[in-house]
Amino acid sequence: QVQLVESGGGLVQNGGSLRLSCAASGRILSPNVMGWYRQAPGKQRELVATITSGGGTTYADAVKGRFTISRVNAQNTVYLQMESLKPEDTAIYYCSYHQFGPAYWGQGTQVTVSS
């Protein structure tokens, strides 16, 4: 079992910045992939960014150039630095961990960008 706890969400103005953190605990094995997904009201959950334990990253087109994912393996922690936030970034952001089998998910943290 893996437990994920997100923090860092909140309310920010259009163009502002936020940094999300996710701490993983439990049976953490390598290699693995950790990432951030988001779900806006009335929409499906979508990929934001992922990072492998080796440091490889992927980003959704909508956030490329604005968001940066990073991790500290020794602390089993992944971060999402969000810059130039837009109202359309408003969503619940979920941390994920995946090695083999189904992914684990955090409880989510709300990010709201006011226009």
mmCIF file of C-alpha atoms in Angstrom:
data_model
loop_
_atom_site.group_PDB
_atom_site.id
_atom_site.type_symbol
_atom_site.label_atom_id
_atom_site.label_comp_id
_atom_site.label_asym_id
_atom_site.label_seq_id
_atom_site.Cartn_x
_atom_site.Cartn_y
_atom_site.Cartn_z
ATOM 1 C CA GLN A 1 0.000 0.000 0.000
ATOM 2 C CA VAL A 2 1.038 3.556 -0.745
ATOM 3 C CA GLN A 3 -0.366 6.677 0.876
ATOM 4 C CA LEU A 4 -0.203 10.080 -0.812
ATOM 5 C CA VAL A 5 -0.832 13.399 0.915
ATOM 6 C CA GLU A 6 -1.088 16.590 -1.148
ATOM 7 C CA SER A 7 -0.722 20.144 0.084
ATOM 8 C CA GLY A 8 -0.302 23.641 -1.290
ATOM 9 C CA GLY A 9 -3.580 24.335 -3.048
ATOM 10 C CA GLY A 10 -5.531 27.524 -2.589
ATOM 11 C CA LEU A 11 -6.992 30.612 -4.179
ATOM 12 C CA VAL A 12 -4.802 32.706 -6.474
ATOM 13 C CA GLN A 13 -5.404 35.509 -8.939
ATOM 14 C CA ASN A 14 -5.076 35.183 -12.698
ATOM 15 C CA GLY A 15 -1.351 35.165 -13.536
ATOM 16 C CA GLY A 16 -0.327 34.065 -10.059
ATOM 17 C CA SER A 17 1.730 31.112 -8.865
ATOM 18 C CA LEU A 18 1.278 28.137 -6.570
ATOM 19 C CA ARG A 19 3.408 25.192 -5.560
ATOM 20 C CA LEU A 20 1.830 21.830 -4.822
ATOM 21 C CA SER A 21 3.548 19.127 -2.796
ATOM 22 C CA CYS A 22 2.814 15.429 -2.463
ATOM 23 C CA ALA A 23 4.415 13.175 0.114
ATOM 24 C CA ALA A 24 4.315 9.435 -0.476
ATOM 25 C CA SER A 25 4.662 6.822 2.232
ATOM 26 C CA GLY A 26 4.312 3.079 2.534
ATOM 27 C CA ARG A 27 5.619 0.507 0.082
ATOM 28 C CA ILE A 28 7.582 2.786 -2.262
ATOM 29 C CA LEU A 29 9.521 0.822 -4.877
ATOM 30 C CA SER A 30 11.652 1.843 -7.818
ATOM 31 C CA PRO A 31 11.329 2.357 -10.659
ATOM 32 C CA ASN A 32 8.048 4.226 -10.382
ATOM 33 C CA VAL A 33 6.138 7.123 -11.849
ATOM 34 C CA MET A 34 4.592 9.924 -9.834
ATOM 35 C CA GLY A 35 2.419 12.591 -11.277
ATOM 36 C CA TRP A 36 -0.282 15.193 -11.049
ATOM 37 C CA TYR A 37 -3.744 14.995 -12.540
ATOM 38 C CA ARG A 38 -6.624 17.413 -12.256
ATOM 39 C CA GLN A 39 -10.385 17.335 -12.479
ATOM 40 C CA ALA A 40 -12.502 20.393 -13.095
ATOM 41 C CA PRO A 41 -16.248 20.436 -12.335
ATOM 42 C CA GLY A 42 -18.184 18.495 -14.947
ATOM 43 C CA LYS A 43 -15.029 17.242 -16.649
ATOM 44 C CA GLN A 44 -13.010 14.054 -16.615
ATOM 45 C CA ARG A 45 -9.765 13.730 -14.717
ATOM 46 C CA GLU A 46 -6.857 14.664 -16.968
ATOM 47 C CA LEU A 47 -3.104 14.361 -16.932
ATOM 48 C CA VAL A 48 -1.118 17.434 -15.901
ATOM 49 C CA ALA A 49 2.438 16.100 -15.603
ATOM 50 C CA THR A 50 4.368 12.981 -14.659
ATOM 51 C CA ILE A 51 7.920 12.258 -13.564
ATOM 52 C CA THR A 52 9.724 8.942 -13.349
ATOM 53 C CA SER A 53 12.061 7.975 -10.530
ATOM 54 C CA GLY A 54 14.826 8.519 -13.093
ATOM 55 C CA GLY A 55 13.718 12.091 -13.725
ATOM 56 C CA GLY A 56 11.953 11.761 -17.060
ATOM 57 C CA THR A 57 8.998 14.132 -17.403
ATOM 58 C CA THR A 58 5.857 14.532 -19.484
ATOM 59 C CA TYR A 59 3.450 17.466 -19.584
ATOM 60 C CA ALA A 60 0.018 18.134 -20.937
ATOM 61 C CA ASP A 61 0.092 20.638 -23.782
ATOM 62 C CA ALA A 62 -2.107 23.000 -21.784
ATOM 63 C CA VAL A 63 0.549 23.454 -19.080
ATOM 64 C CA LYS A 64 3.822 23.220 -21.014
ATOM 65 C CA GLY A 65 6.031 26.195 -20.299
ATOM 66 C CA ARG A 66 4.000 27.196 -17.240
ATOM 67 C CA PHE A 67 4.170 24.197 -14.889
ATOM 68 C CA THR A 68 7.242 22.316 -13.695
ATOM 69 C CA ILE A 69 7.170 18.912 -12.030
ATOM 70 C CA SER A 70 10.044 17.777 -9.838
ATOM 71 C CA ARG A 71 10.746 15.182 -7.168
ATOM 72 C CA VAL A 72 13.103 14.338 -4.335
ATOM 73 C CA ASN A 73 13.448 10.572 -4.336
ATOM 74 C CA ALA A 74 15.093 10.418 -0.921
ATOM 75 C CA GLN A 75 11.984 12.081 0.542
ATOM 76 C CA ASN A 76 9.447 10.333 -1.706
ATOM 77 C CA THR A 77 8.052 13.761 -2.514
ATOM 78 C CA VAL A 78 6.881 15.247 -5.785
ATOM 79 C CA TYR A 79 6.223 18.921 -6.481
ATOM 80 C CA LEU A 80 4.294 20.889 -9.057
ATOM 81 C CA GLN A 81 5.371 24.494 -9.525
ATOM 82 C CA MET A 82 2.593 26.358 -11.321
ATOM 83 C CA GLU A 83 3.253 29.754 -12.909
ATOM 84 C CA SER A 84 1.101 32.099 -14.966
ATOM 85 C CA LEU A 85 -2.039 30.446 -13.674
ATOM 86 C CA LYS A 86 -5.258 30.898 -15.617
ATOM 87 C CA PRO A 87 -8.907 30.523 -14.574
ATOM 88 C CA GLU A 88 -9.081 27.364 -16.702
ATOM 89 C CA ASP A 89 -6.481 25.790 -14.391
ATOM 90 C CA THR A 90 -9.111 25.751 -11.648
ATOM 91 C CA ALA A 91 -9.600 22.141 -10.565
ATOM 92 C CA ILE A 92 -8.942 19.601 -7.880
ATOM 93 C CA TYR A 93 -5.364 18.436 -8.310
ATOM 94 C CA TYR A 94 -4.552 14.819 -7.475
ATOM 95 C CA CYS A 95 -1.172 13.245 -6.868
ATOM 96 C CA SER A 96 -0.579 9.752 -8.225
ATOM 97 C CA TYR A 97 1.940 6.963 -7.734
ATOM 98 C CA HIS A 98 2.295 4.054 -10.113
ATOM 99 C CA GLN A 99 4.682 1.178 -10.297
ATOM 100 C CA PHE A 100 2.969 -2.051 -11.338
ATOM 101 C CA GLY A 101 -0.767 -2.557 -11.251
ATOM 102 C CA PRO A 102 -3.330 0.122 -10.405
ATOM 103 C CA ALA A 103 -2.202 3.606 -9.508
ATOM 104 C CA TYR A 104 -2.555 5.078 -6.041
ATOM 105 C CA TRP A 105 -4.178 8.483 -5.584
ATOM 106 C CA GLY A 106 -4.118 11.226 -3.024
ATOM 107 C CA GLN A 107 -7.220 12.900 -1.655
ATOM 108 C CA GLY A 108 -6.784 15.957 -3.881
ATOM 109 C CA THR A 109 -6.151 19.626 -3.256
ATOM 110 C CA GLN A 110 -8.280 22.440 -4.637
ATOM 111 C CA VAL A 111 -6.698 25.082 -6.859
ATOM 112 C CA THR A 112 -8.873 28.056 -7.720
ATOM 113 C CA VAL A 113 -7.721 30.816 -10.072
ATOM 114 C CA SER A 114 -9.830 33.947 -10.017
ATOM 115 C CA SER A 115 -10.202 36.103 -13.125
#
